[in-house]
Amino acid sequence: MLDFPRWKVWSVIAVILVTVLLAVPSLLPGSVRASLPAWVPTPTVNLGLDLAGGSYLLLEADTADVATQRLEGMQETVRTEMRRSPRIDIGDISVRDGRVSFMVRDASQVDAVRERLNQFTTGAGFSGQRDWNIEVVDSTRFVLTPTEEGLEQAIETAMGDATEVVRRRIDELGTREPTIVRQGRDRIVVQVPGLGDPTQLKELLGRTALLEFKLVDTTADPAQLAQGIAPVGSEILPYPDAPGGLPYVAYFPDQPPRVAVQRTTMISGDQLVDARMEFEQTTNAPGVVLRLDGGGGRRFARVTTENTGRPFAIIVDDEVISAPNINEPITGGVARIDGGFTSESATQLAIALRSGKLPIELAVVDQSTVSPELGQDSINKGVFAAVLATVLVIAFMLVTYFRFGVYATIALIVNILMIVGVMALFNATLTLPGIAGFVLTIGAAVDANVLINERIREEQRRGRTVVHSIEFGYKEASRAIFDANITNVIAAAIMFIFGSGPIRGFAVVLTIGIVTSVFTAVTFTRLMVAEWLKKRPKQLVI
Amino acid sequence: MRPLKLVPENTNIDFLAVRHIATGLSVLLIIASIALVAIRGLNFGVDFAGGQMARVEFQQAVPIDEIRDRIDSLGLGESSIQQFGDERSVAIRLPLPPGGDSASEEASTRIRSFIEQTWPGAHISSVDAVSGKVSEELFVKGAWALALAMGAIAIYIWIRFEWQFGVGALFSLAHDVALTFGFFALTQLEFNLNTVAAILTIIGYSLNDTIVVYDRVRENLRKYRKMEMIPLLNLSTNETLARTIVTSLTLIIALATLVLVGPEVIFGFSAAMLLGIVIGTYSSIYIANPILIWTKVGTDSFVPKERGPEGAERVQAKEVP
């Protein structure tokens, strides 16, 4: 078994060469790596946020909100749809106990209603379930119940869109290599390396950025608004930056002023093509310029023509940003929002509007920030500890096993390089616990060699020849090595499955370390030993 | 020059002679650990308890009492303040604020700006804020990971050896985990997600040790079929002693380096692993072995299964002529 066929020798050497070469870019300083020609592949080990410095945010979506929105949306759909000609009279429409219900006035139209409703329910999930259940009770009352499958599908869609919006917003910030990943049913993980203070990021992500243009209801009475009573067909919204003295605005001493706006949306954010911060030419005040798409532009032109002289409200996330008067029809499809902006706040609003509205509200449930200095300090100390540990372990192996200590040392160094190489190949992330895993691997990697060497000593003691001792040593030790390493792989796999962030990093390093250390400590040392045995040594001091 | 031999050839220590004392000691230590965890509790980090933790580097040393008074004046609950590394670096921890998920996040923003205003020049090197929901989840997940890892490992050993070995491994793991918990309750070192990783690693390496001894037991059971169980276990432990000592030493060298000169942020993590190596080595001798005696591993446990086909052939060969 100590005879290696030639092809095996070469394949072991090839594996080692390739993985060690893969490690090289990660070991080069960044400046050297950057100066390499572009055609040189440079796979590198990623640094986790705890080493690179940066911010980590775990966002959680309010899925209950999706359910509510769907119910309200369905109620609205039913209303508009039944108004279509031929009109069907319905009444008593309401959302209650998580379902939409309404009555059909004329019992003979029940089938017609059912037909119209069927257009709005679609299949959901794999089971052929529809997204809404439609029931008729007491012969004229329709009850629409959202199905579990339908809700899950809606959440799925909303989360997919939300992830995309989050990505666009973060890209706008111009940060380097952010990672945005969906996690589980209702979460998004955001990692931005190098970002030391996530306040701005959180403000940007916390915003739904639902943009609406609605007409201000100038008939509203401020005294009634103050009591929270709006005219029919209008709703009351806060208008923090309202200029003083408007007759249709209710003012308060320590609350934002309120204004009534019509419920119908003239233009919404969906019709937006672009939003930019721009300075007004005459006053130099920052504002946001909006460009609408063709349909939105035409609609905007028509509405502004019909309502010249009246104020319209520009609403973002249910708050009136400004409510300018329509002085003349706006036909160019370009609108401008002014309203007490600083250039930063205008830029932020522009980014939020440009990236579209979040289909679902997101809350930060977990966050962590590490400054780049602390990260660098951790790297320095971690690398120093790793180098020192390696040197000490090597010294210990050399005085304990002499020649076989040299083999174990070569195997250990190759092992370290291979771990780096394999990590670079998989683009794995090195975290702080990962460095600890690395150091631990250095201590444990020699275990296989210790097992083998001690076994060789034992066999020698029993009076076997050099070759036989070595042969038995490798053979008898391999069973324990195998079992011991498999159990460690089990522990690492469970850490990977159940752990998050840094723990996963640790598990990855550990697993790679286990595989490469078995390869180097068993196969590679055996190869070196086999080469040495070709010289037919008379004795072995171990 | 001769190679360094830490364990003399032909050692013959009667390890199991003191097994009753050792078992008694272990039981005592386990009870003490459980009591410590129950009474003093674990010093949960924000990962598991929820709340905020900020690491701050001041320009010059600030008395801890002063920091505490000022932070407490914020009205965010009682802070706990610890120095780490040099005296200018402190970790400020605040409990989970009442209110929903966003309260935790708001609090972290407030602390950040408060520190920057109160101590100009202070550098905030890291901030963590975990909401109650997430921290509970992390804790449950961590507990599951521990339980599953132990179960999976026990099953693997049961398959590869015999059920008694699986039981022995499981008990020695439980021993190691209990004592590690006790250590954290005693020292009040922060118990966080990293600590769970450390415990899982301890499990892995304690197992390494146990398996090496068990592998030798299995081998000797086949070799010396007439030997009594206790001498056989002693023999197996002695035969693998040199390996145990050398490997434990390399691990101790590596981990001690990490504890002494490694990053402060993972001090607790490294310390736990260092302690785990020692406990794990002890348990693979004094917990894993005695259980094999109590569960009555027979001297013929492995013989029929593994040698079966060979034996059968022999019998057949004899009958043919």
mmCIF file of C-alpha atoms in Angstrom, chain B residues 31-197:
data_model
loop_
_atom_site.group_PDB
_atom_site.id
_atom_site.type_symbol
_atom_site.label_atom_id
_atom_site.label_comp_id
_atom_site.label_asym_id
_atom_site.label_seq_id
_atom_site.Cartn_x
_atom_site.Cartn_y
_atom_site.Cartn_z
ATOM 1 C CA ILE B 31 -24.848 19.344 39.568
ATOM 2 C CA ALA B 32 -22.747 22.373 40.478
ATOM 3 C CA SER B 33 -22.914 23.571 36.854
ATOM 4 C CA ILE B 34 -26.663 23.189 36.661
ATOM 5 C CA ALA B 35 -27.020 24.971 40.003
ATOM 6 C CA LEU B 36 -24.734 27.778 38.828
ATOM 7 C CA VAL B 37 -26.703 28.232 35.646
ATOM 8 C CA ALA B 38 -29.935 28.206 37.641
ATOM 9 C CA ILE B 39 -28.761 30.636 40.310
ATOM 10 C CA ARG B 40 -26.369 33.017 38.600
ATOM 11 C CA GLY B 41 -27.711 32.542 35.130
ATOM 12 C CA LEU B 42 -25.796 33.019 31.918
ATOM 13 C CA ASN B 43 -24.597 36.392 30.818
ATOM 14 C CA PHE B 44 -26.512 36.376 27.541
ATOM 15 C CA GLY B 45 -25.175 38.623 24.824
ATOM 16 C CA VAL B 46 -27.533 40.716 22.737
ATOM 17 C CA ASP B 47 -27.835 37.833 20.267
ATOM 18 C CA PHE B 48 -29.915 35.917 22.753
ATOM 19 C CA ALA B 49 -31.228 38.513 25.172
ATOM 20 C CA GLY B 50 -32.100 41.182 22.646
ATOM 21 C CA GLY B 51 -31.113 44.786 23.215
ATOM 22 C CA GLN B 52 -28.158 46.882 22.188
ATOM 23 C CA MET B 53 -24.480 46.592 22.545
ATOM 24 C CA ALA B 54 -22.044 49.277 21.549
ATOM 25 C CA ARG B 55 -18.274 49.047 21.694
ATOM 26 C CA VAL B 56 -16.728 52.438 22.229
ATOM 27 C CA GLU B 57 -13.142 53.605 22.257
ATOM 28 C CA PHE B 58 -12.706 56.779 24.274
ATOM 29 C CA GLN B 59 -9.840 59.186 23.711
ATOM 30 C CA GLN B 60 -8.802 58.792 27.314
ATOM 31 C CA ALA B 61 -9.950 56.480 30.060
ATOM 32 C CA VAL B 62 -13.374 57.448 31.417
ATOM 33 C CA PRO B 63 -14.472 56.075 34.808
ATOM 34 C CA ILE B 64 -17.006 53.304 34.316
ATOM 35 C CA ASP B 65 -19.336 54.852 36.907
ATOM 36 C CA GLU B 66 -19.457 58.065 34.928
ATOM 37 C CA ILE B 67 -20.309 56.245 31.722
ATOM 38 C CA ARG B 68 -22.991 54.261 33.520
ATOM 39 C CA ASP B 69 -24.578 57.356 35.110
ATOM 40 C CA ARG B 70 -24.707 59.237 31.842
ATOM 41 C CA ILE B 71 -26.044 56.330 29.830
ATOM 42 C CA ASP B 72 -28.642 55.530 32.484
ATOM 43 C CA SER B 73 -29.823 59.154 32.342
ATOM 44 C CA LEU B 74 -30.978 58.385 28.800
ATOM 45 C CA GLY B 75 -33.797 56.362 30.324
ATOM 46 C CA LEU B 76 -33.253 53.330 28.144
ATOM 47 C CA GLY B 77 -32.974 50.950 31.088
ATOM 48 C CA GLU B 78 -30.112 49.796 33.224
ATOM 49 C CA SER B 79 -26.855 49.565 31.331
ATOM 50 C CA SER B 80 -24.087 47.094 31.897
ATOM 51 C CA ILE B 81 -20.614 48.328 31.130
ATOM 52 C CA GLN B 82 -17.533 46.249 30.660
ATOM 53 C CA GLN B 83 -13.979 46.988 29.762
ATOM 54 C CA PHE B 84 -12.318 44.883 27.143
ATOM 55 C CA GLY B 85 -8.795 45.068 25.865
ATOM 56 C CA ASP B 86 -7.253 48.274 27.196
ATOM 57 C CA GLU B 87 -8.972 50.659 29.604
ATOM 58 C CA ARG B 88 -10.136 53.088 26.954
ATOM 59 C CA SER B 89 -12.293 50.430 25.268
ATOM 60 C CA VAL B 90 -15.623 49.619 26.831
ATOM 61 C CA ALA B 91 -18.653 47.614 25.839
ATOM 62 C CA ILE B 92 -21.958 49.209 26.771
ATOM 63 C CA ARG B 93 -24.956 46.941 26.861
ATOM 64 C CA LEU B 94 -28.568 47.932 27.227
ATOM 65 C CA PRO B 95 -31.571 45.690 27.763
ATOM 66 C CA LEU B 96 -34.312 45.152 25.251
ATOM 67 C CA PRO B 97 -36.467 48.293 25.241
ATOM 68 C CA PRO B 98 -40.188 47.852 25.711
ATOM 69 C CA GLY B 99 -42.154 48.157 22.499
ATOM 70 C CA GLY B 100 -41.962 46.437 19.160
ATOM 71 C CA ASP B 101 -39.175 45.625 16.761
ATOM 72 C CA SER B 102 -38.547 49.212 15.835
ATOM 73 C CA ALA B 103 -37.934 50.270 19.458
ATOM 74 C CA SER B 104 -34.708 48.304 19.560
ATOM 75 C CA GLU B 105 -33.506 49.886 16.370
ATOM 76 C CA GLU B 106 -34.460 53.396 17.477
ATOM 77 C CA ALA B 107 -32.609 52.909 20.751
ATOM 78 C CA SER B 108 -29.420 52.019 18.900
ATOM 79 C CA THR B 109 -29.628 55.214 16.870
ATOM 80 C CA ARG B 110 -30.119 57.228 20.059
ATOM 81 C CA ILE B 111 -27.169 55.644 21.816
ATOM 82 C CA ARG B 112 -24.943 56.320 18.858
ATOM 83 C CA SER B 113 -25.762 60.009 18.733
ATOM 84 C CA PHE B 114 -25.744 60.341 22.547
ATOM 85 C CA ILE B 115 -22.235 58.926 22.812
ATOM 86 C CA GLU B 116 -20.970 61.080 19.982
ATOM 87 C CA GLN B 117 -22.372 64.207 21.651
ATOM 88 C CA THR B 118 -21.423 63.419 25.247
ATOM 89 C CA TRP B 119 -17.850 62.355 24.642
ATOM 90 C CA PRO B 120 -16.566 64.173 21.569
ATOM 91 C CA GLY B 121 -13.817 62.183 19.944
ATOM 92 C CA ALA B 122 -15.119 58.870 21.240
ATOM 93 C CA HIS B 123 -15.064 56.305 18.478
ATOM 94 C CA ILE B 124 -17.902 53.823 18.199
ATOM 95 C CA SER B 125 -16.299 50.696 16.866
ATOM 96 C CA SER B 126 -19.374 48.526 16.656
ATOM 97 C CA VAL B 127 -23.075 48.553 17.405
ATOM 98 C CA ASP B 128 -25.390 45.567 17.548
ATOM 99 C CA ALA B 129 -29.117 45.812 18.027
ATOM 100 C CA VAL B 130 -31.267 42.729 18.156
ATOM 101 C CA SER B 131 -35.008 42.771 18.592
ATOM 102 C CA GLY B 132 -36.773 40.449 21.003
ATOM 103 C CA LYS B 133 -38.253 38.307 18.275
ATOM 104 C CA VAL B 134 -34.983 37.643 16.527
ATOM 105 C CA SER B 135 -33.062 36.984 19.734
ATOM 106 C CA GLU B 136 -35.572 34.378 20.836
ATOM 107 C CA GLU B 137 -35.336 32.750 17.446
ATOM 108 C CA LEU B 138 -31.568 32.689 17.575
ATOM 109 C CA PHE B 139 -31.680 31.093 21.008
ATOM 110 C CA VAL B 140 -34.130 28.398 19.969
ATOM 111 C CA LYS B 141 -32.122 27.690 16.843
ATOM 112 C CA GLY B 142 -28.909 27.494 18.870
ATOM 113 C CA ALA B 143 -30.451 25.050 21.319
ATOM 114 C CA TRP B 144 -31.725 22.921 18.457
ATOM 115 C CA ALA B 145 -28.328 22.911 16.797
ATOM 116 C CA LEU B 146 -26.740 21.612 20.001
ATOM 117 C CA ALA B 147 -29.346 18.919 20.546
ATOM 118 C CA LEU B 148 -29.339 17.792 16.910
ATOM 119 C CA ALA B 149 -25.567 17.666 16.701
ATOM 120 C CA MET B 150 -25.397 15.475 19.791
ATOM 121 C CA GLY B 151 -28.157 13.200 18.529
ATOM 122 C CA ALA B 152 -26.678 12.845 15.044
ATOM 123 C CA ILE B 153 -23.245 12.054 16.424
ATOM 124 C CA ALA B 154 -24.603 9.450 18.853
ATOM 125 C CA ILE B 155 -26.478 7.754 16.015
ATOM 126 C CA TYR B 156 -23.388 7.709 13.839
ATOM 127 C CA ILE B 157 -21.384 6.041 16.579
ATOM 128 C CA TRP B 158 -24.140 3.580 17.266
ATOM 129 C CA ILE B 159 -24.044 2.559 13.600
ATOM 130 C CA ARG B 160 -20.258 2.378 13.388
ATOM 131 C CA PHE B 161 -19.753 0.650 16.778
ATOM 132 C CA GLU B 162 -22.460 -0.717 19.067
ATOM 133 C CA TRP B 163 -25.295 0.988 20.890
ATOM 134 C CA GLN B 164 -23.338 1.033 24.153
ATOM 135 C CA PHE B 165 -20.687 3.172 22.498
ATOM 136 C CA GLY B 166 -23.321 5.575 21.253
ATOM 137 C CA VAL B 167 -24.657 5.914 24.791
ATOM 138 C CA GLY B 168 -21.164 6.399 26.172
ATOM 139 C CA ALA B 169 -20.382 9.107 23.624
ATOM 140 C CA LEU B 170 -23.690 10.839 24.258
ATOM 141 C CA PHE B 171 -23.143 10.939 28.011
ATOM 142 C CA SER B 172 -19.614 12.202 27.740
ATOM 143 C CA LEU B 173 -20.853 14.929 25.386
ATOM 144 C CA ALA B 174 -23.637 15.901 27.762
ATOM 145 C CA HIS B 175 -21.005 16.080 30.501
ATOM 146 C CA ASP B 176 -18.820 18.396 28.431
ATOM 147 C CA VAL B 177 -21.723 20.630 27.472
ATOM 148 C CA ALA B 178 -22.981 20.866 31.076
ATOM 149 C CA LEU B 179 -19.557 21.784 32.393
ATOM 150 C CA THR B 180 -19.048 24.384 29.675
ATOM 151 C CA PHE B 181 -22.364 25.968 30.621
ATOM 152 C CA GLY B 182 -21.215 25.905 34.254
ATOM 153 C CA PHE B 183 -17.985 27.629 33.250
ATOM 154 C CA PHE B 184 -19.931 30.404 31.528
ATOM 155 C CA ALA B 185 -22.246 30.810 34.520
ATOM 156 C CA LEU B 186 -19.248 30.953 36.865
ATOM 157 C CA THR B 187 -17.122 33.428 34.914
ATOM 158 C CA GLN B 188 -20.077 35.395 33.525
ATOM 159 C CA LEU B 189 -18.259 35.598 30.211
ATOM 160 C CA GLU B 190 -20.665 36.659 27.521
ATOM 161 C CA PHE B 191 -22.752 33.798 26.169
ATOM 162 C CA ASN B 192 -23.602 34.490 22.556
ATOM 163 C CA LEU B 193 -23.925 32.868 19.149
ATOM 164 C CA ASN B 194 -20.179 32.410 18.947
ATOM 165 C CA THR B 195 -20.309 30.505 22.209
ATOM 166 C CA VAL B 196 -22.721 28.029 20.664
ATOM 167 C CA ALA B 197 -20.241 27.521 17.844
#
